[in-house]
PDB file of C-alpha atoms in Angstrom:
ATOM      1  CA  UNK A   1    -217.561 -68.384-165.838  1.00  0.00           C
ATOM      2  CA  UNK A   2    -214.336 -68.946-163.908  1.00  0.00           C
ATOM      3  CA  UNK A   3    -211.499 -66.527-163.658  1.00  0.00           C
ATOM      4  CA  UNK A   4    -208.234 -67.752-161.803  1.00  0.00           C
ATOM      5  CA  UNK A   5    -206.832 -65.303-159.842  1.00  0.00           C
ATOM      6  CA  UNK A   6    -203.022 -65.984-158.765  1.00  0.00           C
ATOM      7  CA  UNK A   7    -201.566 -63.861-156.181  1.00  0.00           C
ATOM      8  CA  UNK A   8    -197.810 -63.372-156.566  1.00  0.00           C
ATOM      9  CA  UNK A   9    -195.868 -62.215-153.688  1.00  0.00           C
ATOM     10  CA  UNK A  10    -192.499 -62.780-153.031  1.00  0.00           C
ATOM     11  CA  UNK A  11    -190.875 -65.869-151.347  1.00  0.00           C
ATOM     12  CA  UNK A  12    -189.068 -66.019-147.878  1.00  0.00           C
ATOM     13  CA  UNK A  13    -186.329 -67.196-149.944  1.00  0.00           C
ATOM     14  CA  UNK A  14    -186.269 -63.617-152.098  1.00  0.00           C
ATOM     15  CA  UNK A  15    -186.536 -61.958-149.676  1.00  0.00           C
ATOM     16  CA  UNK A  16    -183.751 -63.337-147.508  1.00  0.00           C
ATOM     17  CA  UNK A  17    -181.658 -62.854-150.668  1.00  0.00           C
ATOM     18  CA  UNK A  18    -182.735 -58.996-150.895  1.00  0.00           C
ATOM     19  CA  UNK A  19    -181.745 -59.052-146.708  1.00  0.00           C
ATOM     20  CA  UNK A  20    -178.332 -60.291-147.267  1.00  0.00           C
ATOM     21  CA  UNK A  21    -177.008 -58.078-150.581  1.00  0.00           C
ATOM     22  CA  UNK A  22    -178.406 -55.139-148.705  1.00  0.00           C
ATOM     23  CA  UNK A  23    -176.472 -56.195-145.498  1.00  0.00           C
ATOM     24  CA  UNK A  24    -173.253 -56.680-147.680  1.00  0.00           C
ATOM     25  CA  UNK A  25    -173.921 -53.766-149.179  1.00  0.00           C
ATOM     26  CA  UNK A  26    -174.006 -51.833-145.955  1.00  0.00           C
ATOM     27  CA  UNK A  27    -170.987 -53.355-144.246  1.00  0.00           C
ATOM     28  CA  UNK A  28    -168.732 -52.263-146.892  1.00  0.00           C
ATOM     29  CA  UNK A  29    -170.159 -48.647-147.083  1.00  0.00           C
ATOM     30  CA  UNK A  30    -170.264 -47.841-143.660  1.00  0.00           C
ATOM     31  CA  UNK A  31    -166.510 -47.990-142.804  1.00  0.00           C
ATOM     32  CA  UNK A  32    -165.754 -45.905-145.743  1.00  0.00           C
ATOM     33  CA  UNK A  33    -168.041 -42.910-144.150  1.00  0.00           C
ATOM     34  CA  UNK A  34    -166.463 -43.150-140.961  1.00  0.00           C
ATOM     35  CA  UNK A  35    -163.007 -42.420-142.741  1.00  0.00           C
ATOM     36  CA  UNK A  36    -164.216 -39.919-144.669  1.00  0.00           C
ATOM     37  CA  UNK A  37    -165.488 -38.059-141.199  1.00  0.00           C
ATOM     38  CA  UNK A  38    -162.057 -38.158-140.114  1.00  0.00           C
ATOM     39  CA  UNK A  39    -159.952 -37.105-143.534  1.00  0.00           C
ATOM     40  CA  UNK A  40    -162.870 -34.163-143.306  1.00  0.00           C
ATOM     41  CA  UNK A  41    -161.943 -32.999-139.600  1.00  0.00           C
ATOM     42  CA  UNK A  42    -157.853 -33.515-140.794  1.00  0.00           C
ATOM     43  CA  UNK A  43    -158.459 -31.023-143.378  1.00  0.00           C
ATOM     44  CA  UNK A  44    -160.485 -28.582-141.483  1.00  0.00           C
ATOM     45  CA  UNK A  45    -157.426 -29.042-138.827  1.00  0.00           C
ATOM     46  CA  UNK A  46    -155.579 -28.132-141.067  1.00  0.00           C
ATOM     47  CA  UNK A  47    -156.888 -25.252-142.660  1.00  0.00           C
ATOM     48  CA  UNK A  48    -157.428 -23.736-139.785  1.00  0.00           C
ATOM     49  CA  UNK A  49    -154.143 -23.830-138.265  1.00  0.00           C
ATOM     50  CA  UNK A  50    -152.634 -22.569-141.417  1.00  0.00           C
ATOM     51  CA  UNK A  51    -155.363 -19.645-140.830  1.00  0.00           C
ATOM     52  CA  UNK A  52    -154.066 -18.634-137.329  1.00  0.00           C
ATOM     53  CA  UNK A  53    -150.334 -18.881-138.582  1.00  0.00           C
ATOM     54  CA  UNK A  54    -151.541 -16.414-141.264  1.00  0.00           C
ATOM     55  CA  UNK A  55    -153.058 -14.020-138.763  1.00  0.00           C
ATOM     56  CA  UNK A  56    -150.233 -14.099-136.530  1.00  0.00           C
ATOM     57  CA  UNK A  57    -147.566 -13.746-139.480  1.00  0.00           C
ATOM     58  CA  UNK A  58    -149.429 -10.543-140.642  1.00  0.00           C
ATOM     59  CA  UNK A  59    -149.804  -9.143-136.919  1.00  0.00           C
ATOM     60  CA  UNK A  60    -146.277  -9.619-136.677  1.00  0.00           C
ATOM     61  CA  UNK A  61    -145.671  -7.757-139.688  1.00  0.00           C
ATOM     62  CA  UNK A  62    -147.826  -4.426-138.914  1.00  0.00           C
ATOM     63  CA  UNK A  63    -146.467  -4.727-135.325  1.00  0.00           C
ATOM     64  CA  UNK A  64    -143.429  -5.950-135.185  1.00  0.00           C
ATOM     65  CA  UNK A  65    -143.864  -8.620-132.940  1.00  0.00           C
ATOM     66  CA  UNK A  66    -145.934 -11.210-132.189  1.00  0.00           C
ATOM     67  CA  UNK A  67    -149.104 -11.588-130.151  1.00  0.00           C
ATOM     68  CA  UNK A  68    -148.772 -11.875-126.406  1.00  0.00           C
ATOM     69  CA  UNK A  69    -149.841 -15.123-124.943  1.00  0.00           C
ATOM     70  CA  UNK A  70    -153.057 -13.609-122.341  1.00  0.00           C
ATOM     71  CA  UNK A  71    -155.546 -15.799-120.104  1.00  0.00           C
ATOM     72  CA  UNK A  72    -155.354 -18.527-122.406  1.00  0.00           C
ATOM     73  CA  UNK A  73    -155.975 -16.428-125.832  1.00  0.00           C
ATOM     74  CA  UNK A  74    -154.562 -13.907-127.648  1.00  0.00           C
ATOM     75  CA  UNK A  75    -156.498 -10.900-127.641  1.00  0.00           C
ATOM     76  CA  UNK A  76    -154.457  -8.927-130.042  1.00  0.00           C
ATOM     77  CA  UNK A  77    -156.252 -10.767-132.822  1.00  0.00           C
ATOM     78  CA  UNK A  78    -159.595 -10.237-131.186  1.00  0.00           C
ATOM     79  CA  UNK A  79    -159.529  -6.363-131.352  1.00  0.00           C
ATOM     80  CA  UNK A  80    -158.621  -2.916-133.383  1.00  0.00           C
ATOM     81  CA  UNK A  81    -154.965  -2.033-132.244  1.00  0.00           C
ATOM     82  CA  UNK A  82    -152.571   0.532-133.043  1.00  0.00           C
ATOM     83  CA  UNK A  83    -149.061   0.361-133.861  1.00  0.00           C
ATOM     84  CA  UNK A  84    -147.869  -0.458-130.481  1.00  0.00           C
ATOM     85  CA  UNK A  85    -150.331  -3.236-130.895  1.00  0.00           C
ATOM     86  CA  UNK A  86    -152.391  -1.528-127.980  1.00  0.00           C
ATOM     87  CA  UNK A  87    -156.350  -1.603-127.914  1.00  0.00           C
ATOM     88  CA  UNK A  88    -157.271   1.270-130.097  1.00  0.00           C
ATOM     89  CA  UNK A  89    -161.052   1.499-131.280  1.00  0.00           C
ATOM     90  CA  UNK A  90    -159.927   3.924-133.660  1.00  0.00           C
ATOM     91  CA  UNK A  91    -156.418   1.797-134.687  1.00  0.00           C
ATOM     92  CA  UNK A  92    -155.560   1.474-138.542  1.00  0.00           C
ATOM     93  CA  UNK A  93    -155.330  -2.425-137.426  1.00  0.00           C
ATOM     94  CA  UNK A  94    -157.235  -5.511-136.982  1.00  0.00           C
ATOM     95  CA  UNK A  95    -159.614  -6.965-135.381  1.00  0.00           C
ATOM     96  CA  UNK A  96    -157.740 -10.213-137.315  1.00  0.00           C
ATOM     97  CA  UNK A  97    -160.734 -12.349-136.276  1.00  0.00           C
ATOM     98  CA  UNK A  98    -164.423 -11.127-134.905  1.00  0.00           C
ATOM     99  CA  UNK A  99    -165.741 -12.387-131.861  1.00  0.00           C
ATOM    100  CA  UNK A 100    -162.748 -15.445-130.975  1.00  0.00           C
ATOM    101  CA  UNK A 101    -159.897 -17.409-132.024  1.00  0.00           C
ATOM    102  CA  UNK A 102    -160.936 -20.361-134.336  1.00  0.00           C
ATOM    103  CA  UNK A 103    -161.752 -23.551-132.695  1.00  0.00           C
ATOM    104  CA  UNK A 104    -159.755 -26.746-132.889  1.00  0.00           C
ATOM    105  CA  UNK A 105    -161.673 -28.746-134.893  1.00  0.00           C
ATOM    106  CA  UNK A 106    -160.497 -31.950-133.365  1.00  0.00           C
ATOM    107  CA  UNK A 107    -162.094 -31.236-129.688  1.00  0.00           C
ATOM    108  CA  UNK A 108    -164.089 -27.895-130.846  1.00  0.00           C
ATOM    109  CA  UNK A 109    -161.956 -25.784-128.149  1.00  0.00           C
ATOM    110  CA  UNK A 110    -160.395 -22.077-128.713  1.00  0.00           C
ATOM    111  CA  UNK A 111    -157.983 -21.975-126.052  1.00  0.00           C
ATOM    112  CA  UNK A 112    -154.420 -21.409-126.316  1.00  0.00           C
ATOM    113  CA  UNK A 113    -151.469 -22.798-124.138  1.00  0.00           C
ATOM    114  CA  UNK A 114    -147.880 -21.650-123.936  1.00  0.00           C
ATOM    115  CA  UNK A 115    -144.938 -24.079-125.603  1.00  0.00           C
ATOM    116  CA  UNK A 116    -141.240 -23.228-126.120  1.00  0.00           C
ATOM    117  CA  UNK A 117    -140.380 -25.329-128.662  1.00  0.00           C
ATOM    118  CA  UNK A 118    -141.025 -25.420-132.567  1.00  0.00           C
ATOM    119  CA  UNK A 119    -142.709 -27.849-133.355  1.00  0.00           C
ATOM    120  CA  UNK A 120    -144.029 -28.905-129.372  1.00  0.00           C
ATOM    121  CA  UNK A 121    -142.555 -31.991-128.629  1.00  0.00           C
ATOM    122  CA  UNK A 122    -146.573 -33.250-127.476  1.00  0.00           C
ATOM    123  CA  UNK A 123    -149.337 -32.078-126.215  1.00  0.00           C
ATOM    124  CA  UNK A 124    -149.443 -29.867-123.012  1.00  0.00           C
ATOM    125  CA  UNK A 125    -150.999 -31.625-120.153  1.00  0.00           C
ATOM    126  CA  UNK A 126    -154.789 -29.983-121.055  1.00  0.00           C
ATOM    127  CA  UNK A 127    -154.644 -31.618-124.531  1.00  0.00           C
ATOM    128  CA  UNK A 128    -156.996 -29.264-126.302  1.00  0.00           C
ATOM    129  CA  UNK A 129    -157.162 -25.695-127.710  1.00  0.00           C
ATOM    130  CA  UNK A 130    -153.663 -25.004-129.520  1.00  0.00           C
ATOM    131  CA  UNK A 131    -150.020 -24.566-128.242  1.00  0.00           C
ATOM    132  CA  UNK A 132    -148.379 -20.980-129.243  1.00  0.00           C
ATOM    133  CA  UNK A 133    -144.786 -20.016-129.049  1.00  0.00           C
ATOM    134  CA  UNK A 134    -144.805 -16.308-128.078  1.00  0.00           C
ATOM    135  CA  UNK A 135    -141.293 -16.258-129.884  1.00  0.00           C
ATOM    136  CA  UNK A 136    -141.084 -18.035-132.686  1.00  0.00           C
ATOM    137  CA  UNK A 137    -145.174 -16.725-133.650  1.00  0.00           C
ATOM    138  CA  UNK A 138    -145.865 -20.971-133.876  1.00  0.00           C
ATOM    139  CA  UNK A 139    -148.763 -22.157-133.281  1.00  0.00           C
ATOM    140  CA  UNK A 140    -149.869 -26.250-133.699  1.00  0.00           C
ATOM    141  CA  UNK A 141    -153.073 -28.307-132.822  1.00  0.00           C
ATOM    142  CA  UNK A 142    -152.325 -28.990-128.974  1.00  0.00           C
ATOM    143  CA  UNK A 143    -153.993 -33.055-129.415  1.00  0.00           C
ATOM    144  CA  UNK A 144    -152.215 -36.028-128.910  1.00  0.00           C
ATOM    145  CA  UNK A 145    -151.915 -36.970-132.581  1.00  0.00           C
ATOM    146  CA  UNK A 146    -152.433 -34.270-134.279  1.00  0.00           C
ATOM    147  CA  UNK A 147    -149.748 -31.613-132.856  1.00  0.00           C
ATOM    148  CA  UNK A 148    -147.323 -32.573-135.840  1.00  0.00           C
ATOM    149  CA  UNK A 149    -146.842 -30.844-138.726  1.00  0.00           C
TER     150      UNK A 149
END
C-alpha cells in the first residue's frame, strides 16, 4: 500500500508578499499615531491651562485680587486662606489645588514665571512651566509654540 504524503508550506514568494503588505501597512499607520500623541498633549495643554485660569478667576473673586507671583509658584492656590487671602488652616477658602500647581503637559514642569503682557509676546528665557501676569490674573503655556492662545 502506498500513501502520498504532500507537505504544503508556503513559498518564499508568499511570504515576501505577506512581508511587503504588512510593511505598507505599517508605514502608513505609524505616522498617524505619532500625530495623534501630539493632538493628545494639545488638548491636555489645553485643558489644563483653562483649569488654572479657572482657579485663579475664582481666587480673584473670594479675594479680590489675584494670586501673588512667589518663588516661582503661587502658593495661594496651594493652601486654606482667609479673606485677606492669608494662610489660614481654619480659612472658609481653598486649598484650589492639593499638593501643586498642574504641570505643563508639554515639558511636564509646574513652575511659574512672571510676564507683563496679555497674551506674552514668547516664551521667557526658561521656556517651561507657565507665564502669569500678577495683574491681569493671565496665565499661558510658557513653550515656544505653544504660549498662544
Amino acid at each position: 500500500m502506498e500513501t502520498s504524503q504532500t507537505r504544503r508550506a508556503f513559498t518564499l514568494i508568499e511570504v515576501l508578499i505577506v512581508v511587503v503588505i504588512m510593511a505598507i501597512l505599517a508605514a502608513t499607520v505609524i505616522p498617524r499615531l505619532g500625530s495623534t500623541t501630539d493632538d493628545a498633549k494639545k488638548n491636555v495643554l489645553k485643558s489644563t491651562t483653562h483649569s488654572l485660569r479657572t482657579q485663579v478667576e475664582v481666587y480673584k473673586n473670594h479675594h479680590g485680587e489675584y494670586p501673588s507671583l512667589e518663588a516661582n509658584g503661587l502658593p495661594q492656590l496651594l493652601t486654606t486662606t482667609d479673606v485677606a487671602g492669608n494662610e489660614d488652616p481654619d480659612g472658609p477658602f481653598g486649598p484650589y489645588y492639593d499638593t501643586e500647581l498642574p504641570p505643563n503637559p508639554v515639558d511636564l514642569c509646574g513652575d511659574v514665571y512672571a510676564t507683563s503682557s496679555d497674551p506674552p509676546t514668547g516664551p521667557t528665557s526658561e521656556g517651561k512651566g507657565w507665564q502669569y501676569n500678577q495683574a491681569t490674573g493671565g496665565i499661558w503655556p510658557n513653550n515656544p509654540g505653544h504660549w498662544e492662545e
